[in-house]
Short mmCIF file of C-alpha atoms and ligand atoms in Angstrom, two decimals:
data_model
loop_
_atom_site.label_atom_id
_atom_site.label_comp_id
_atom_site.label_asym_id
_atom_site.label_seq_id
_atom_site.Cartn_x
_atom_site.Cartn_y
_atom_site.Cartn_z
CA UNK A 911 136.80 62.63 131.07
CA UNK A 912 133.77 64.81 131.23
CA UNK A 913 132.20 66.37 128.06
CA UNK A 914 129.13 68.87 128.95
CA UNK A 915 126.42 69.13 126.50
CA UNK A 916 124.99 72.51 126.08
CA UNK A 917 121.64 73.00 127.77
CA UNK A 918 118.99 75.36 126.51
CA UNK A 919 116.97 77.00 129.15
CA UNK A 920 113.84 75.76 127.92
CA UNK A 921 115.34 71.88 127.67
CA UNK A 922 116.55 72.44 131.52
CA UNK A 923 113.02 73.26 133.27
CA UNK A 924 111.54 70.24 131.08
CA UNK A 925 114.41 67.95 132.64
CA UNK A 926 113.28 68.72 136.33
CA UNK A 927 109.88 67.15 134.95
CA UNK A 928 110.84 63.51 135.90
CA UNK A 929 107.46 61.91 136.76
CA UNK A 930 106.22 63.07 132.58
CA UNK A 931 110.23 61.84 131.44
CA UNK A 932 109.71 58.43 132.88
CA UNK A 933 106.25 57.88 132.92
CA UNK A 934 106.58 58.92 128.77
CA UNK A 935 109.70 56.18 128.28
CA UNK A 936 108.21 53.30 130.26
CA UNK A 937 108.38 50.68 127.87
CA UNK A 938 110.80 52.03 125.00
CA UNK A 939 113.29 55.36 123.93
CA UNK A 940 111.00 58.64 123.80
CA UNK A 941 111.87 61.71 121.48
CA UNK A 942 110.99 65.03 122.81
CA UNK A 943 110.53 68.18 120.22
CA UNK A 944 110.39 71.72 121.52
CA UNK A 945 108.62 73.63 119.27
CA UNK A 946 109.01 76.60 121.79
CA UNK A 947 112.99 76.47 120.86
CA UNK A 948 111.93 76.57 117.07
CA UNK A 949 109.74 79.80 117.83
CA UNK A 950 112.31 81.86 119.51
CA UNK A 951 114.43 80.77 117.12
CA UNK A 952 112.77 81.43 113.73
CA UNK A 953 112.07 85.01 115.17
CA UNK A 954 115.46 86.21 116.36
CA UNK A 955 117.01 85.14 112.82
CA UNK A 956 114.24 87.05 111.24
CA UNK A 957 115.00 89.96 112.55
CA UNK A 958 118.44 89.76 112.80
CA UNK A 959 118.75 88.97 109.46
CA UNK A 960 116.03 91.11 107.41
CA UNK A 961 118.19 90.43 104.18
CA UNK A 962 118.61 87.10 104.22
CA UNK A 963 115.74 84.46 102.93
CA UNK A 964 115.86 81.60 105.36
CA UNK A 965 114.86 77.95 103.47
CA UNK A 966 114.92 75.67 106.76
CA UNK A 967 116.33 72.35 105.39
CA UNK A 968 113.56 70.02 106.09
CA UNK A 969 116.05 66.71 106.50
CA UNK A 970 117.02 67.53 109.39
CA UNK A 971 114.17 66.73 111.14
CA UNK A 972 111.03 64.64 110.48
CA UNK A 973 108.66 66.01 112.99
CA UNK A 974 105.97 67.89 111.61
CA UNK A 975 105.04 69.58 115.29
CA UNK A 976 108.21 71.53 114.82
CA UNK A 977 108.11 72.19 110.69
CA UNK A 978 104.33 73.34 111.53
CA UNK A 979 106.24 76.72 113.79
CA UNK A 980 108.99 77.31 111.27
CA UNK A 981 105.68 77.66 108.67
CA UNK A 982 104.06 79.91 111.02
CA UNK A 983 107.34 82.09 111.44
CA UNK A 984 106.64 82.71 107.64
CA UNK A 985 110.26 81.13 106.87
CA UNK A 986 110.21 79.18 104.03
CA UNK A 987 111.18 75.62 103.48
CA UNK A 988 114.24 73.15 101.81
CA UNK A 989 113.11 70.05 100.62
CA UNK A 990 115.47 67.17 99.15
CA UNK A 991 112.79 64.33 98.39
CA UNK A 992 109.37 64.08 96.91
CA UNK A 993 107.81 63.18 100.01
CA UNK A 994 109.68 66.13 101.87
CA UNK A 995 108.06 68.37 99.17
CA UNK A 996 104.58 66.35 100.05
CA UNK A 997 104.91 67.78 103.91
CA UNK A 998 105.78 70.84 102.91
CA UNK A 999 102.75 71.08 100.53
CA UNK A 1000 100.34 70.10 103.48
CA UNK A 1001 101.94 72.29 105.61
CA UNK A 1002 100.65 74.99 103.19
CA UNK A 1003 104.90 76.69 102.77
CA UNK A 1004 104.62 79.88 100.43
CA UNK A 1005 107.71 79.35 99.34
CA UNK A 1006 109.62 75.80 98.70
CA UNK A 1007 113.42 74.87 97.80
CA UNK A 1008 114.14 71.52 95.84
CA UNK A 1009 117.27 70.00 95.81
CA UNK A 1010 118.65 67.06 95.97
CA UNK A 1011 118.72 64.87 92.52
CA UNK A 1012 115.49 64.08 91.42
CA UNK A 1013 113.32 61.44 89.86
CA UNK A 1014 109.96 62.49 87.57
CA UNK A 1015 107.65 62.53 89.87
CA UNK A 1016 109.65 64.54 92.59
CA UNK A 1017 110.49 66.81 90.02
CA UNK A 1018 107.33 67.26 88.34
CA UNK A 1019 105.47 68.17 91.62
CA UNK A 1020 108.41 70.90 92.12
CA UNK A 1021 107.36 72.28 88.74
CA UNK A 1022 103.59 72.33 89.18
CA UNK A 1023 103.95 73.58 93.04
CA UNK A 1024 106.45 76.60 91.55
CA UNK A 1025 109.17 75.60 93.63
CA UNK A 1026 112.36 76.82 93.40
CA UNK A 1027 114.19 74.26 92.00
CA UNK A 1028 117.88 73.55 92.19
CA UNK A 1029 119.23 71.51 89.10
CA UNK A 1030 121.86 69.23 90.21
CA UNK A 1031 122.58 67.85 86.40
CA UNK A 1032 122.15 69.32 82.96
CA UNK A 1033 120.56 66.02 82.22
CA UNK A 1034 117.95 66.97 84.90
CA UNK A 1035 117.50 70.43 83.39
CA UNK A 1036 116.36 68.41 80.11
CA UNK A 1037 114.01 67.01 81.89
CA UNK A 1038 112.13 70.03 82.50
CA UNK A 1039 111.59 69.72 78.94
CA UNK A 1040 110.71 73.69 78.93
CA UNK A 1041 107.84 73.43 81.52
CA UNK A 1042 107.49 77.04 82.72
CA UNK A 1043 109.49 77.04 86.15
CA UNK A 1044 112.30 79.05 88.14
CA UNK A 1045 115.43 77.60 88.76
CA UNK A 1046 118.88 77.73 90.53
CA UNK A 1047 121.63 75.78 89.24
CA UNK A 1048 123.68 74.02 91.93
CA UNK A 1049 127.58 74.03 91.27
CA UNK A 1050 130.10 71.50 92.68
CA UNK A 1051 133.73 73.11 92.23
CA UNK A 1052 133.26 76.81 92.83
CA UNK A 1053 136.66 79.10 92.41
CA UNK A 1054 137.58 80.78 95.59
CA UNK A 1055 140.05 83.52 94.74
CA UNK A 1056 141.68 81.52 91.76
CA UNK A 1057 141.87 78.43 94.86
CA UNK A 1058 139.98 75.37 93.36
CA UNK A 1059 137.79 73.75 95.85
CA UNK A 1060 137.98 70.65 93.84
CA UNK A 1061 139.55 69.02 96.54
CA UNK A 1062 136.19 69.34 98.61
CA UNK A 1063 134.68 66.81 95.79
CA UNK A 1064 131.11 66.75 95.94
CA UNK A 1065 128.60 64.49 93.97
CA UNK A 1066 126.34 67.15 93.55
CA UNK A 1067 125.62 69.95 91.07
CA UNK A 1068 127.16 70.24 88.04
CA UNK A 1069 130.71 71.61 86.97
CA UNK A 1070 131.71 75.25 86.92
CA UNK A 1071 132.97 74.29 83.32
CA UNK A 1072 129.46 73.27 81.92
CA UNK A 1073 127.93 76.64 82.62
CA UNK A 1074 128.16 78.11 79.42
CA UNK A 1075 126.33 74.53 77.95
CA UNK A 1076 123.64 75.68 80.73
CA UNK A 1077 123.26 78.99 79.32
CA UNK A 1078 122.74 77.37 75.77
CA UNK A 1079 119.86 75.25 77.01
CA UNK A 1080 118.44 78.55 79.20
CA UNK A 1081 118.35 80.20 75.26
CA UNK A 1082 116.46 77.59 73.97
CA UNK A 1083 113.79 76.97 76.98
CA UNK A 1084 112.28 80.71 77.48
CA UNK A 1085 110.22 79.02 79.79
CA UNK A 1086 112.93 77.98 82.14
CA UNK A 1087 113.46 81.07 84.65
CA UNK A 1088 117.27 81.56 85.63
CA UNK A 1089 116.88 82.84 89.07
CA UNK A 1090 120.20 81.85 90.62
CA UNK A 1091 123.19 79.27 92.03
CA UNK A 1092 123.19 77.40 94.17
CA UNK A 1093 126.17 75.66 96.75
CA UNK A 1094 126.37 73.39 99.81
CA UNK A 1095 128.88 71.94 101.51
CA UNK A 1096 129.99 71.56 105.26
CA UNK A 1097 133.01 72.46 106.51
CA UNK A 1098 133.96 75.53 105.51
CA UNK A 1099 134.85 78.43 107.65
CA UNK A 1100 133.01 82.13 107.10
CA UNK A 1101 136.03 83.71 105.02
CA UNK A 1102 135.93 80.63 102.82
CA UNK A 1103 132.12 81.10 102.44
CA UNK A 1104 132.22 84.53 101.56
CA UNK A 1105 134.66 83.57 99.10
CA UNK A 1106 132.18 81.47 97.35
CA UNK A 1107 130.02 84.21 97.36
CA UNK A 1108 132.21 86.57 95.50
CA UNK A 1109 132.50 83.68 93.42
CA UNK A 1110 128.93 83.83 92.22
CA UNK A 1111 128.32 87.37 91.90
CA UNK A 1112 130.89 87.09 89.35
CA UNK A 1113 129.06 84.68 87.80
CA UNK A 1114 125.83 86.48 88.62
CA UNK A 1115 127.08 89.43 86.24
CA UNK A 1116 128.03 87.23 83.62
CA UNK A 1117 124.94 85.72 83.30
CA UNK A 1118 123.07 88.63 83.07
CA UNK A 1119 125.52 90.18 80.03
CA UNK A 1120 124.51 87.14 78.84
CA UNK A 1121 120.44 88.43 78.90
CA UNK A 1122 119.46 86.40 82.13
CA UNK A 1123 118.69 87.73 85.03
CA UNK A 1124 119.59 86.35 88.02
CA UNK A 1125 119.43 87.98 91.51
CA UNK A 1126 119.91 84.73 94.07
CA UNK A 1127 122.87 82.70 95.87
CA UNK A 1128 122.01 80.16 98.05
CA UNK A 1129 124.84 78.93 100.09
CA UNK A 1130 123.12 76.04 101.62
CA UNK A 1131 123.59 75.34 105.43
CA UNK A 1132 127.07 74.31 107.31
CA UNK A 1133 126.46 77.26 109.71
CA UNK A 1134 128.20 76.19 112.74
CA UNK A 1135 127.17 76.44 115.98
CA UNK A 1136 128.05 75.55 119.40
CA UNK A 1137 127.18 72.19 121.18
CA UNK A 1138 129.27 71.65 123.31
CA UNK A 1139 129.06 73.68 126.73
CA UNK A 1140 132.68 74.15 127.15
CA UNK A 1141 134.49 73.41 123.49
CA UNK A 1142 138.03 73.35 125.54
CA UNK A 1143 136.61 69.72 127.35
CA UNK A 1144 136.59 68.28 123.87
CA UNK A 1145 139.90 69.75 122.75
CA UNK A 1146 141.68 68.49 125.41
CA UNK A 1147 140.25 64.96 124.92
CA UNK A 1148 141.61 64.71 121.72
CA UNK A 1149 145.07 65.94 122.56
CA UNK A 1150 144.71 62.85 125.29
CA UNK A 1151 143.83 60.11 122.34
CA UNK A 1152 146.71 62.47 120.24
CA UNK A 1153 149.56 61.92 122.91
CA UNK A 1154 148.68 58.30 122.91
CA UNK A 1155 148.96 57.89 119.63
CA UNK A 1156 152.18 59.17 119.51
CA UNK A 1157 153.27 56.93 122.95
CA UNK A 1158 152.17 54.38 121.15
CA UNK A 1159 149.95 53.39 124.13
CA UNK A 1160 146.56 51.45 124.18
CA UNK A 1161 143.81 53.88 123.78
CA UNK A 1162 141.31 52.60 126.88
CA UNK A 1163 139.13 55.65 126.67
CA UNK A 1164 137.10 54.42 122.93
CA UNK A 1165 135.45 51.57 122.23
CA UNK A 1166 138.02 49.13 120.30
CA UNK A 1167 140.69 52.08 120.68
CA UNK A 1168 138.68 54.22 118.20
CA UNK A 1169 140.76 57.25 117.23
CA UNK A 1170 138.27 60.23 116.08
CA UNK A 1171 140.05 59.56 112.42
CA UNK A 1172 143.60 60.79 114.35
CA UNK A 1173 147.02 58.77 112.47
CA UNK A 1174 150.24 58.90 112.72
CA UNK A 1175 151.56 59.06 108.62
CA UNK A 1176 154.74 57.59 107.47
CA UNK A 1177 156.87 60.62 108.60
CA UNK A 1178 155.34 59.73 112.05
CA UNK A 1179 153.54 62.81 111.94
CA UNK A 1180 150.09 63.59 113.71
CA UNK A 1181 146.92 63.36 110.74
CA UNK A 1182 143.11 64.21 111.05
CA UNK A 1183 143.25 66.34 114.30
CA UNK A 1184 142.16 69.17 112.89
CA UNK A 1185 138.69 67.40 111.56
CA UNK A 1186 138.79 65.66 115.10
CA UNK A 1187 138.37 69.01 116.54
CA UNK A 1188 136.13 70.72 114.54
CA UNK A 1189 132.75 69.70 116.28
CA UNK A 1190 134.51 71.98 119.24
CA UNK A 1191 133.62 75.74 118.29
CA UNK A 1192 132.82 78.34 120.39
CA UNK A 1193 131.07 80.57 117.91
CA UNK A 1194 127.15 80.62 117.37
CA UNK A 1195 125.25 80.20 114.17
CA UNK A 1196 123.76 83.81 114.50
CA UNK A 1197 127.70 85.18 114.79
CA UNK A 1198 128.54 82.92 112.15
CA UNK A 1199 126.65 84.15 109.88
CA UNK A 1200 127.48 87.86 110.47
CA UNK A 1201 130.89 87.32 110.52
CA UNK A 1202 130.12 85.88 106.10
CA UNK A 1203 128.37 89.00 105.94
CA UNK A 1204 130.77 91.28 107.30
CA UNK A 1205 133.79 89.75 105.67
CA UNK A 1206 135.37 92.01 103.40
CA UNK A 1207 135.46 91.88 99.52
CA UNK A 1208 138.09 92.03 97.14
CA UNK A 1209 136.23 95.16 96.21
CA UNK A 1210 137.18 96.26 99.99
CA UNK A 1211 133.03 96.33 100.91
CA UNK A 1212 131.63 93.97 102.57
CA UNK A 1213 130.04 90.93 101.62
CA UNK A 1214 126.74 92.44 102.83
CA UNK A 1215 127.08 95.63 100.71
CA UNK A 1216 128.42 93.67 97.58
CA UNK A 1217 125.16 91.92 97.51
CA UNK A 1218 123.23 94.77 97.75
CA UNK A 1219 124.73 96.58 95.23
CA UNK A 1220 124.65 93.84 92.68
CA UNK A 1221 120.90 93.92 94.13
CA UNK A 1222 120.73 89.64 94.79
CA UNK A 1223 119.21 88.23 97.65
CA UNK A 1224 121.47 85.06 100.02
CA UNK A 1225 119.33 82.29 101.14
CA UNK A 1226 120.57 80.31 103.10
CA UNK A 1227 119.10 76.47 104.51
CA UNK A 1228 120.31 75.64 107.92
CA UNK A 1229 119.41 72.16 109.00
CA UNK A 1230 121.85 71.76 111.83
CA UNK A 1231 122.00 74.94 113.66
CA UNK A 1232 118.86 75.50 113.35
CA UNK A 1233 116.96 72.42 114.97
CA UNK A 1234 120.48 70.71 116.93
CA UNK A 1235 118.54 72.46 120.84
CA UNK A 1236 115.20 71.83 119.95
CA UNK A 1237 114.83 67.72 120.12
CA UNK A 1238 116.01 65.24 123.43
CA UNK A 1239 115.97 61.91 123.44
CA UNK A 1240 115.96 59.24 126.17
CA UNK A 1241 117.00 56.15 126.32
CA UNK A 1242 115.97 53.09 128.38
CA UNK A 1243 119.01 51.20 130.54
CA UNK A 1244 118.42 47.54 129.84
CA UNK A 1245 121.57 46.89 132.41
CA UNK A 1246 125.67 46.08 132.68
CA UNK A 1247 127.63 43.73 132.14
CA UNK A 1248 131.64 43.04 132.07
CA UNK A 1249 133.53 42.81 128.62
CA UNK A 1250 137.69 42.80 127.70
CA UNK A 1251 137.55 46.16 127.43
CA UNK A 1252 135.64 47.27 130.37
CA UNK A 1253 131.72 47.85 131.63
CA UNK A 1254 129.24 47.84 128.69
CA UNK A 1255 125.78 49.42 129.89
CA UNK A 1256 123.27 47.90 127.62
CA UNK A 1257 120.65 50.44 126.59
CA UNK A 1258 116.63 49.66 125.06
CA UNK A 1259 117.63 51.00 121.65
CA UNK A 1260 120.67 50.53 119.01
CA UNK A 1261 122.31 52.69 116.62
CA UNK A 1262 120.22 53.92 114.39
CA UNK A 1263 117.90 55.25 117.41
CA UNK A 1264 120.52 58.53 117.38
CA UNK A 1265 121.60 58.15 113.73
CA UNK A 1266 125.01 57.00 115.31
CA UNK A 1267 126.58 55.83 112.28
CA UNK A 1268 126.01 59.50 110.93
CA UNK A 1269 126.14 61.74 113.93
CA UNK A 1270 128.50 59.96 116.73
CA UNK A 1271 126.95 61.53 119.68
CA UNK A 1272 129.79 62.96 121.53
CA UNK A 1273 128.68 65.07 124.45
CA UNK A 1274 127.89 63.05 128.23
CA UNK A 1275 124.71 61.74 128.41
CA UNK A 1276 122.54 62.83 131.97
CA UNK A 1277 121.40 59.89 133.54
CA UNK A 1278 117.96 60.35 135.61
CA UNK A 1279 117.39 57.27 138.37
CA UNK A 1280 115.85 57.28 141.46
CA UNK A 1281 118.46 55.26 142.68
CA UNK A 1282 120.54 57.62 145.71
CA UNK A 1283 123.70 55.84 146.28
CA UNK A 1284 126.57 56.81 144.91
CA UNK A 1285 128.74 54.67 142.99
CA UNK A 1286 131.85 56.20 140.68
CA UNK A 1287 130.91 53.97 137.53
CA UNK A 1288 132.59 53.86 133.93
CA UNK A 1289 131.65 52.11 131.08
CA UNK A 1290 130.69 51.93 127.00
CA UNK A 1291 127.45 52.55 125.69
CA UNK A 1292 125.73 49.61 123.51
CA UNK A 1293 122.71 48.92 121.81
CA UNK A 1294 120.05 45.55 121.65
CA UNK A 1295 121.12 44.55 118.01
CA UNK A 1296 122.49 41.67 117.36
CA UNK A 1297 125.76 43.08 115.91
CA UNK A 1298 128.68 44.20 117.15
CA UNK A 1299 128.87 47.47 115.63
CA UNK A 1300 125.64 48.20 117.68
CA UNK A 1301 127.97 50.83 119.62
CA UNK A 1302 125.51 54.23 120.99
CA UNK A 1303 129.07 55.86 121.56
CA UNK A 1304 133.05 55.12 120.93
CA UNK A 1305 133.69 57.61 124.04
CA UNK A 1306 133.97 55.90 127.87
CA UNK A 1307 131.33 57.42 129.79
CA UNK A 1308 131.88 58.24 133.64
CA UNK A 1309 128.71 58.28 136.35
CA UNK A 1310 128.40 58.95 139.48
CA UNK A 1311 125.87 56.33 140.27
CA UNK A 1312 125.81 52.83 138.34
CA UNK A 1313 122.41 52.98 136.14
CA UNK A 1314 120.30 50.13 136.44
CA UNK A 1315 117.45 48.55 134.59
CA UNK A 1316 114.55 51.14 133.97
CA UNK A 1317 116.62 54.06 134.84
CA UNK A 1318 116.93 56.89 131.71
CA UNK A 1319 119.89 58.01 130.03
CA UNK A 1320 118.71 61.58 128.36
CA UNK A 1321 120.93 63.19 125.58
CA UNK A 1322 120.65 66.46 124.68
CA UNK A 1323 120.73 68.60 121.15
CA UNK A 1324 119.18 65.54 119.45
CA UNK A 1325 116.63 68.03 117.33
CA UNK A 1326 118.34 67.88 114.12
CA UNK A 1327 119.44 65.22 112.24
CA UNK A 1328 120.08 62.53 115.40
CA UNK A 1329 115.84 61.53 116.09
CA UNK A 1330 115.86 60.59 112.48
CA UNK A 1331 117.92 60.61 109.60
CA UNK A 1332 118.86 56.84 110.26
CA UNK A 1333 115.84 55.91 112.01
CA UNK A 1334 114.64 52.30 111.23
CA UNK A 1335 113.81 49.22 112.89
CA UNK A 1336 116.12 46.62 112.41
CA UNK A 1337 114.80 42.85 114.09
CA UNK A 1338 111.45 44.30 114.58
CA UNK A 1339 113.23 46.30 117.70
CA UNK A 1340 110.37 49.19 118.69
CA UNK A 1341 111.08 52.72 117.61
CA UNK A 1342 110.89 55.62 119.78
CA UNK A 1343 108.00 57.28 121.11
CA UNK A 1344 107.38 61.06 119.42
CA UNK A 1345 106.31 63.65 121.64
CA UNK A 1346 105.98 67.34 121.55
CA UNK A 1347 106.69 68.85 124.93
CA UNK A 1348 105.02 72.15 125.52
CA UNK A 1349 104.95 74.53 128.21
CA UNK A 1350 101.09 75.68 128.44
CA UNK A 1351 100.08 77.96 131.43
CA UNK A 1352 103.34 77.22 133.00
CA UNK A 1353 102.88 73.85 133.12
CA UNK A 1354 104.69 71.23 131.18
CA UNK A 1355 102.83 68.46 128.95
CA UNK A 1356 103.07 66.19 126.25
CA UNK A 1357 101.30 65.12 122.93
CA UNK A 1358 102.06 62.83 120.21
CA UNK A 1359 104.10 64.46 117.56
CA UNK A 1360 102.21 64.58 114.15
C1 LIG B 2026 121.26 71.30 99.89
C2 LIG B 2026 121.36 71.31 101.38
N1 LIG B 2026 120.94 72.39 102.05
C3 LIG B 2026 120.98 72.45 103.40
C4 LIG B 2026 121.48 71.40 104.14
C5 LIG B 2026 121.50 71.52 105.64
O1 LIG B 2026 122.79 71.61 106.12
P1 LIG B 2026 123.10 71.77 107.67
O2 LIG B 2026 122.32 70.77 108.39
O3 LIG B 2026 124.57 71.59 107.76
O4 LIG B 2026 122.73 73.16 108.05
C6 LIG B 2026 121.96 70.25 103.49
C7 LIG B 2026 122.49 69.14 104.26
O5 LIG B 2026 122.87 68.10 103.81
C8 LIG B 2026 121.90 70.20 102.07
O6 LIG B 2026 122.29 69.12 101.39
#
């Protein structure tokens, strides 16, 4: 079965550019960064969103070529490690988000850099030891409409419960500005997130008739957006590994009959599908994030005019939506080979090359060869480790010409988290090139990310 990747404009007249592709991935994998994506980008959220302050969450991606246009689109920055915050620094951001937990050092150079800082334990607000700084305090288990999220559990932040313990420290360290809260957590739809933001304007106007002041709620990232070029093609794929799971039959489409985390439970009921679906969504980050703001209050306003009139600002730190378009990445074709359970095409790279682990790609890769015939060819994707979890994807793949040694297996919407979060190299095995590809006088080329 067929699963189309999205294609950005931008990614599709750099594709056509096969002579740079291959010529660029010779001898190992190549990641490509388009920091014309991140431009076009970082403008239309600007001005679609004049009220919102936009911390790009820097973990998603580590290539300073693209962090270097989000700077120069005056957004500001979300760091969650103390070398993070170093880029950030050198990049020269105005204005920086901390989170993440933090040791001394990281959390020293937040305080002396004036970052907004985002305690994830009262133990770590101690350890500001009253240094003059600003901060937002991060909480795990916000209330939605008297509906605990607790269920969500998350290891960071503190509890909803030790706020008033916070506001006894806050009276003791004058030094320690209150600007805010602070929340992340995927998975949530836009009612639910508006929900959460109800939640902390409450607890914005307790805290001030408590004497602070503070006028900020950052929800984090989460934002969904849409990778997939026709969500149905993935839906339907699941309801195929679904009804086999309920025949009972041998699932021959995954990798050691992998099941997208689908069961049946001891009533012999279906489990999981509704997580298995949920990379499938038709809605776009920019929609997604008006549909928070539009949702209405309990106050019958919206979301957008109860933050206004209780005069705080959102930020919000997309990592995903933000960078998924921006990055490719191609892969080398070692060659093929027979196995129990079918083909195995043996690609120049493992699983960490695409984060795999983390971020199972899921969309069909586009496989660039100069080789004409045509040959109906289906098969599993594997990596050179010496393990045999070194699996690039659980899905069967289907081409229409068998790839051979040197040919190029590109996959799209790599940008955020996939060129890097798990990057290593395990038995010495080369790591991908980095390149920036950029379209100057209408003409494509390529430099060495920074
Ligand atoms: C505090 C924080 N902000 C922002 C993000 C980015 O989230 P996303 O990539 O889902 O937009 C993360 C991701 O882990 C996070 O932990």
């Amino acid at each position: 079965m067929r699963i189309q990747p999205k294609l950005n404009k931008t990614v599709t007249s750099f594709l056509e550019e096969k002579d740079i592709i291959f010529k660029a991935s010779k001898t190992k994998a190549s990641h490509f960064c388009f920091p014309e994506i991140i431009t076009k980008r970082s403008k239309e959220i600007k001005s679609k969103f004049p009220e919102i302050d936009f911390y790009i969450a820097h973990k998603a991606t580590k290539s300073l070529g693209l962090l270097k246009i989000v700077k120069e689109n005056n957004l500001n920055i979300d760091v969650s490690s103390e070398n993070e915050l170093k880029n950030a620094l050198k990049l020269k951001f105005k204005k920086i988000g901390c989170s993440g937990p933090k040791n001394d050092s990281y959390l020293n150079l937040a305080i002396k850099n004036d970052c907004l800082i985002s305690i994830d334990s009262i133990e770590e607000l101690n350890r500001i030891n009253n240094k003059k700084s600003t901060i937002l305090i991060r909480i795990s288990d916000p209330l939605v409409s008297n509906r605990n999220l607790i269920k969500n559990k998350s290891k960071f932040g503190i509890l909803k419960d030790e706020l008033d313990e916070v506001y006894k420290i806050l009276k003791k360290n004058k030094n320690i500005t209150l600007k805010g809260f602070h929340f992340h957590k995927d998975g949530f739809d836009p009612g639910m997130k508006a929900g959460i933001i109800e939640y902390f304007l409450e607890e914005t106007l307790r805290a001030r008739n408590l004497g602070f002041f503070p006028d900020v709620i950052n929800l984090g990232g989460g934002i969904k957006t849409q990778s997939f070029e026709n969500p149905n093609e993935w839906h339907n794929y699941i309801k195929q590994i679904q009804e086999k799971i309920i025949q009972k039959e041998e699932i021959n489409e995954t990798w050691n009959e992998q099941n997208f985390g689908i069961s049946l439970n001891s009533k012999n009921k279906i489990e999981g599908r509704e997580k298995a679906q949920q990379p499938a969504t038709n809605i776009d980050s920019k929609e997604f994030i008006s549909q928070i703001l539009n949702s209405k209050s309990k106050h019958k306003i919206t979301i957008r005019q109860l933050l206004t009139e209780c005069n705080v600002k959102l930020i919000l730190e997309p990592g995903q939506s933000f960078f998924y378009d921006s990055g490719i990445s191609v892969l080398p074709v070692i060659g093929s080979k027979k196995t129990v359970s079918g083909n195995l095409l043996v690609l120049n790279v493992n699983m960490f090359t695409l984060s795999s682990r983390m971020f199972e790609p899921l969309e069909d890769p586009i496989l660039l060869t100069k080789n004409k015939k045509r040959q109906k060819f289906d098969c599993f994707l594997a990596g050179n480790l010496c393990r045999e979890d070194d699996i690039i994807m659980n899905r069967k793949i289907e081409f229409n010409t068998k790839p051979k040694n040197k040919d190029l297996l590109v996959f799209l919407n790599t940008g955020a988290y996939k060129q890097s979060y798990e990057a290593s190299n395990p038995q010495l095995q080369d790591s991908p090139n980095k390149y920036l590809a950029l379209k100057i006088n209408n003409k494509w080329k390529i430099k060495n990310d920074i």
